[in-house]
């Protein structure tokens, strides 16, 4: 192996994070860091790794794109018959990591999930390119496909089906999930592995938020 894994490490000196640096709420702080990742030219800054668990407790992860952030939570869109949606229907729980390595930062959050309203899904759907809309109709995400030709044939058939349709409707099997976090951790790499970790945590009783520091 050419790559010397044991030698690979970065000493993090780019920035620091203290309680006084944080925005008043987790969602304002997340938007602030997302804006900074965008300005810094991070590739796909809204990409996040979504962790789910099956009914049997088997974990799985995959990347999805964050499409909305507000005080209620963060939203991504997907196929409701996919593996991840099956997990979310059963457990109603998810966790996400935004991996902004170029900024020596990550954000992790976890909480309950809910489907976003059909109106909200539609409002996002109409902003998608027609090709993406056709793809959502053509692909039964996470099901087995014989080969590439079979997949391309599905797209061709979908294109023919909607050739006379100006506004393609939202597929019944497609829409958004919102993760309503109860915990959001902001991580900033620091020298000597003494990183800054600040976590917003919601009190289970009165739903108020408080910020605490975690050891790295
Ligand atoms: C950068 C990137 C962004 C992605 N965004 C999405 C997304 O927003 N929604 C989605 O369903 N899949 C997205 N995918 C594909 C998923 O990672 C995954 O392959 C797919 O959703 C099936 O996952 P599942 O079988 O675990 O349900 C993305 C993949 C990458 C690499």
PDB file of C-alpha atoms and ligand atoms in Angstrom, residues 44 46-48 50 52 60-67 76-79 81-87 124 128 141-143 174, ligand 1:
ATOM      1  CA  UNK A  44     -21.465  20.159  -1.698  1.00  0.00           C
ATOM      2  CA  UNK A  46     -25.143  20.928   2.313  1.00  0.00           C
ATOM      3  CA  UNK A  47     -24.199  17.237   1.994  1.00  0.00           C
ATOM      4  CA  UNK A  48     -24.648  15.378   5.271  1.00  0.00           C
ATOM      5  CA  UNK A  50     -27.512  10.364   7.590  1.00  0.00           C
ATOM      6  CA  UNK A  52     -30.520   5.272  10.590  1.00  0.00           C
ATOM      7  CA  UNK A  60     -26.584   2.199   8.087  1.00  0.00           C
ATOM      8  CA  UNK A  61     -25.359   5.525   6.731  1.00  0.00           C
ATOM      9  CA  UNK A  62     -25.537   7.385   3.449  1.00  0.00           C
ATOM     10  CA  UNK A  63     -25.152  10.940   2.155  1.00  0.00           C
ATOM     11  CA  UNK A  64     -28.206  13.126   1.544  1.00  0.00           C
ATOM     12  CA  UNK A  65     -28.576  16.848   0.814  1.00  0.00           C
ATOM     13  CA  UNK A  66     -29.956  19.216   3.447  1.00  0.00           C
ATOM     14  CA  UNK A  67     -32.666  21.309   1.781  1.00  0.00           C
ATOM     15  CA  UNK A  76     -33.931  16.255   3.218  1.00  0.00           C
ATOM     16  CA  UNK A  77     -35.827  14.679   0.323  1.00  0.00           C
ATOM     17  CA  UNK A  78     -35.850  11.079  -0.766  1.00  0.00           C
ATOM     18  CA  UNK A  79     -37.881   8.089  -1.868  1.00  0.00           C
ATOM     19  CA  UNK A  81     -39.835   3.287  -0.146  1.00  0.00           C
ATOM     20  CA  UNK A  82     -36.014   3.415   0.169  1.00  0.00           C
ATOM     21  CA  UNK A  83     -34.030   1.585   2.830  1.00  0.00           C
ATOM     22  CA  UNK A  84     -33.518   4.758   4.877  1.00  0.00           C
ATOM     23  CA  UNK A  85     -37.246   5.625   4.779  1.00  0.00           C
ATOM     24  CA  UNK A  86     -38.131   2.106   5.904  1.00  0.00           C
ATOM     25  CA  UNK A  87     -35.799   2.563   8.895  1.00  0.00           C
ATOM     26  CA  UNK A 124     -39.461  21.977  -3.169  1.00  0.00           C
ATOM     27  CA  UNK A 128     -36.100  20.536  -9.120  1.00  0.00           C
ATOM     28  CA  UNK A 141     -34.711   3.589  -4.950  1.00  0.00           C
ATOM     29  CA  UNK A 142     -32.862   0.789  -3.107  1.00  0.00           C
ATOM     30  CA  UNK A 143     -34.617  -2.050  -4.992  1.00  0.00           C
ATOM     31  CA  UNK A 174     -41.328  10.704  -2.825  1.00  0.00           C
TER      32      UNK A 174
HETATM   33  C1  LIG B   1     -23.372  13.971  -2.403  1.00  0.00           C
HETATM   34  C2  LIG B   1     -24.569  13.025  -2.376  1.00  0.00           C
HETATM   35  C3  LIG B   1     -25.840  13.550  -2.184  1.00  0.00           C
HETATM   36  C4  LIG B   1     -26.950  12.699  -2.137  1.00  0.00           C
HETATM   37  N1  LIG B   1     -28.176  13.246  -1.883  1.00  0.00           N
HETATM   38  C5  LIG B   1     -29.258  12.438  -1.761  1.00  0.00           C
HETATM   39  C6  LIG B   1     -30.523  12.973  -1.367  1.00  0.00           C
HETATM   40  O1  LIG B   1     -30.683  14.175  -1.097  1.00  0.00           O
HETATM   41  N2  LIG B   1     -31.573  12.109  -1.287  1.00  0.00           N
HETATM   42  C7  LIG B   1     -31.445  10.770  -1.542  1.00  0.00           C
HETATM   43  O2  LIG B   1     -32.432  10.052  -1.459  1.00  0.00           O
HETATM   44  N3  LIG B   1     -30.257  10.226  -1.875  1.00  0.00           N
HETATM   45  C8  LIG B   1     -29.151  11.037  -1.986  1.00  0.00           C
HETATM   46  N4  LIG B   1     -27.921  10.488  -2.304  1.00  0.00           N
HETATM   47  C9  LIG B   1     -27.832   9.030  -2.512  1.00  0.00           C
HETATM   48  C10 LIG B   1     -27.801   8.326  -1.138  1.00  0.00           C
HETATM   49  O3  LIG B   1     -26.521   8.472  -0.553  1.00  0.00           O
HETATM   50  C11 LIG B   1     -28.196   6.848  -1.203  1.00  0.00           C
HETATM   51  O4  LIG B   1     -27.401   6.154  -2.146  1.00  0.00           O
HETATM   52  C12 LIG B   1     -29.662   6.642  -1.582  1.00  0.00           C
HETATM   53  O5  LIG B   1     -30.490   7.623  -0.982  1.00  0.00           O
HETATM   54  C13 LIG B   1     -30.147   5.248  -1.160  1.00  0.00           C
HETATM   55  O6  LIG B   1     -29.976   5.107   0.229  1.00  0.00           O
HETATM   56  P1  LIG B   1     -30.724   3.953   1.086  1.00  0.00           P
HETATM   57  O7  LIG B   1     -30.734   2.710   0.255  1.00  0.00           O
HETATM   58  O8  LIG B   1     -29.912   3.857   2.333  1.00  0.00           O
HETATM   59  O9  LIG B   1     -32.120   4.460   1.354  1.00  0.00           O
HETATM   60  C14 LIG B   1     -26.791  11.304  -2.326  1.00  0.00           C
HETATM   61  C15 LIG B   1     -25.494  10.782  -2.511  1.00  0.00           C
HETATM   62  C16 LIG B   1     -24.408  11.632  -2.531  1.00  0.00           C
HETATM   63  C17 LIG B   1     -23.028  11.043  -2.692  1.00  0.00           C
END
